[in-house]
Amino acid sequence: MKSNYKLDEWLIVEEGFHPEMNRESESIFSIGNGYMGQRANFEEQYSGDSLRGSYVAGVYYPDKTRVGWWKNGYPEYFAKVLNAPNWIGIDISVNGKEIDLATARIISFSRILNMKEGYLERSFKVYVSRNKTVEINTRRFLSMAEPDLGIIRYSVKSVDFSGKLDFTVYIDADVRNEDTNYGKKFWEEVGREVIAGSGVITTRTMKTDFHVATGMCFELKRNDKTDHVKPGIINRGKYIANTFSVHVEPGEQWTLYKYVSILSSLNNPKERLTDDIKLRLKEIKTKGYNKLFLSHIEEWEKIWATSDVVIEGDLSAQQAIRFSIFHLNQTYTGKDERLNIGPKGFTGEKYGGSTYWDTEAFGLPFFLKTADQKVGRNLLLYRYKHLEKSIANAEKLGFRNGAALYPMVTMNGEECHNEWEITFEEIHRNGAIAYAVYNYIRHTGDEDYMADYGLEVLIGISRFWSQRASFSENLKKYVILGVTGPNEYENNVNNNWYTNLLAVWTLSYTLKNIEILKEENPDKLKTVFGKINFNYPEETKRWSEILNNMHFPFDKKRQVFLQQDGFLDKQLVPAGRIPPAERPINQHWSWDRILRSCFIKQADVLQGLYFFEDQFDTETIKRNFDFYEPMTVHESSLSACIHSIIASRIGNIGKAYKLYLHTARLDLDDYNNEVSDGLHITSMAGTWLAIVEGFGGMRILDGKIQLNPLTPVKWKSYSFHARFRGVLFEVKVTRNDVYVNNLSEKPLQLVLCGKDYQIEGSKGLVVKWKVD
Ligand code: BGC
């Protein structure tokens, strides 16, 4: 574990240039606005190690899958979000010498991510030659107010010399993905235009034919006054630039404002992209930097006003939770139901920018509690619209009659990944998608969603479970064979407890909702049944049989649920015995050794206890936690958060706090030595849940909010905002009291420390939760 960044409430600060951790910092300091993302690459030339990454949401390429031994049913392609044309480029030479931080003599360097206002700043001073020093300050942001805009303010100051500065302001569309399977480039040029002061390149993705136009224009200031230059032009394949030179005197500063608009055929007609960009460039220039910056930070102000978490007494925890909230909001704004939350957002290539079960299990609960209802609804509609493709996915594997298997990895509803056993067998994701319907409705109270959309998805998934479960004559029980649970350090196991639990729950939840609709809306139910050719009640007979006779592996001696059949045959040793130099084990051990070991990558049985907590008593939860936590290595980012929430639930605040820091600072302190690939955006939602559901003890029970707070020893207080059925409220927990403020007009029903309350609109409540 390393700690490379300074602690601060609102900033992430890197001081001094560390080329060996440049890729990590490029991930940490990434910026985004839901439509685009940009790693913290340098504007100017950099010949050192770097992963260049600009991403446009929803624009992907279906790279042919790479696999050693092809098997039937295997996905044809691995979809990846593309490294898009590089829009940030500004090359600088001083007296003819190019600035390149890989070779320059650096006097000082800092990179700052301002999470409150949503921008990235970088400042450095370098010797250009003996006794000649240049100072560069850059700021850039991707506008939250006008999501096609990326803006850079780039200032170059001579500290002590007179000389010449050469600027090359460019867009480079000749880019590639590092993770391409067969070394291919994915972009073709459609057109390019460049004149003095502006230019646009339009490119298209091969196969998928997404068109993306990237346009730029700029302004220049000498000290604080607008200046004009006559730029030269570079116009060659996939590259356009404006070049100009200026004279600089000691103490003088030249500032370039580069305005970029990026439009894609996802939102604009292909044939109009270039013209639309030109219009946008005019509009942007008229507004100018200050106005655009102001409208951007106003959007961040709104986000923080309703989603900030404040922790008193623990700077490291405070910084980490804001880092999480910041990146989640940069990744997904919920305005477009075609977009989703990639596990690494727009911060790297790994996981292809695709959608995983992470969205339903982690992302959704965060957005349900912090954002407008339509944000959560859009996440659900994304899956609803993929139902047909999920049925096709299941058909490819031999399932019939409308059984739906949602993909583990997807861009457009089709399964698309490189792996076999691990990913393919993780059918548990289907359960998370069913659970999301339940979670959405209980949070929002939007009961109509069930009949309008939810039930079709639930029936598709239930049909899958019904066909996937088989009857074991030996056990006289239904079993689900050959799966991988959330713990990917076990493959092709039988009766993963979590998967079986989800299957049974889905069947019973679907049946329950059919019964409800039969009473409340029989006509609508008939329409749904007709639409999907549902043979009722015949089809459901087997469902009831399965759900009443499912096999759940259980250890009678220890009274714990077993992760899968045969788990006890393993040598059960605590992860504490693994020498620290061999952690993370996935970077040191053979896959064979990992599979044989008892070590658990991420919450598996505990993930089930988390989802269905109200089915189990505290003692059961505690026994299972005490059994599994010591063997869990938390090498998935989705693990420590769930363990932390459960530790809080069973009153083990010390452990809950330790696990909170693990989840919250996973990227900032690079626990798993992999931040260079990108950040763990979906696990950041887990960090937020570890505070709100963990320490705050927030639950939804019987249509009401419940709070049962605890406070980590180090914290003087913490506060958070949350939403429930149209009511926004704020909770502050101090060492003894809990304050709840209803920030809406509607009353809020809640159960606080076991007692019922109603807080009227704009009113508050204080209750003693702990007496010292
Ligand atoms: C985890 C999966 C997760 C994926 C993307 C893997 O390491 O084991 O559960 O879906 O990362 O976050």
PDB file of C-alpha atoms and ligand atoms in Angstrom, residues 342-344 350-351 356-358 362 408 422 426 428 485-488 601-602 635-638 674 680 682-683, ligand 1:
ATOM      1  CA  GLY A 342     -18.279   1.115 -16.512  1.00  0.00           C
ATOM      2  CA  PRO A 343     -16.326  -0.368 -13.590  1.00  0.00           C
ATOM      3  CA  LYS A 344     -13.452   1.928 -14.494  1.00  0.00           C
ATOM      4  CA  LYS A 350      -9.509  -2.131 -18.648  1.00  0.00           C
ATOM      5  CA  TYR A 351     -12.979  -3.701 -18.559  1.00  0.00           C
ATOM      6  CA  TYR A 356     -21.138  -5.287 -15.431  1.00  0.00           C
ATOM      7  CA  TRP A 357     -23.344  -6.451 -12.567  1.00  0.00           C
ATOM      8  CA  ASP A 358     -21.476  -3.746 -10.626  1.00  0.00           C
ATOM      9  CA  PHE A 362     -23.343  -1.060  -6.340  1.00  0.00           C
ATOM     10  CA  MET A 408     -21.701 -10.272 -17.592  1.00  0.00           C
ATOM     11  CA  ILE A 422     -14.668 -16.744 -14.888  1.00  0.00           C
ATOM     12  CA  GLU A 426     -20.963 -15.893 -13.430  1.00  0.00           C
ATOM     13  CA  HIS A 428     -25.229 -14.653 -10.582  1.00  0.00           C
ATOM     14  CA  GLY A 485     -19.901 -17.015  -7.887  1.00  0.00           C
ATOM     15  CA  PRO A 486     -18.819 -13.451  -7.206  1.00  0.00           C
ATOM     16  CA  ASN A 487     -15.627 -14.951  -5.764  1.00  0.00           C
ATOM     17  CA  GLU A 488     -13.745 -15.444  -9.011  1.00  0.00           C
ATOM     18  CA  LYS A 601     -11.381 -12.711  -3.821  1.00  0.00           C
ATOM     19  CA  GLN A 602     -14.512 -10.855  -2.778  1.00  0.00           C
ATOM     20  CA  GLU A 635      -8.618  -8.467  -4.335  1.00  0.00           C
ATOM     21  CA  SER A 636     -11.767  -7.303  -6.000  1.00  0.00           C
ATOM     22  CA  SER A 637     -12.633  -3.697  -5.355  1.00  0.00           C
ATOM     23  CA  LEU A 638     -16.217  -4.789  -4.668  1.00  0.00           C
ATOM     24  CA  GLU A 674      -3.422  -1.733 -10.291  1.00  0.00           C
ATOM     25  CA  HIS A 680     -12.562   1.439  -9.480  1.00  0.00           C
ATOM     26  CA  THR A 682     -18.275   1.070  -9.121  1.00  0.00           C
ATOM     27  CA  SER A 683     -16.554   0.205  -5.861  1.00  0.00           C
TER      28      SER A 683
HETATM   29  C1  BGC B   1     -14.829  -8.628 -10.002  1.00  0.00           C
HETATM   30  C2  BGC B   1     -16.198  -8.690 -10.620  1.00  0.00           C
HETATM   31  C3  BGC B   1     -16.522  -7.332 -11.201  1.00  0.00           C
HETATM   32  C4  BGC B   1     -15.429  -6.894 -12.158  1.00  0.00           C
HETATM   33  C5  BGC B   1     -15.627  -5.468 -12.614  1.00  0.00           C
HETATM   34  C6  BGC B   1     -13.817  -8.214 -11.047  1.00  0.00           C
HETATM   35  O1  BGC B   1     -12.549  -8.122 -10.480  1.00  0.00           O
HETATM   36  O2  BGC B   1     -14.472  -9.877  -9.488  1.00  0.00           O
HETATM   37  O3  BGC B   1     -17.159  -9.000  -9.644  1.00  0.00           O
HETATM   38  O4  BGC B   1     -17.739  -7.366 -11.845  1.00  0.00           O
HETATM   39  O5  BGC B   1     -14.178  -6.925 -11.508  1.00  0.00           O
HETATM   40  O6  BGC B   1     -15.584  -4.597 -11.527  1.00  0.00           O
END
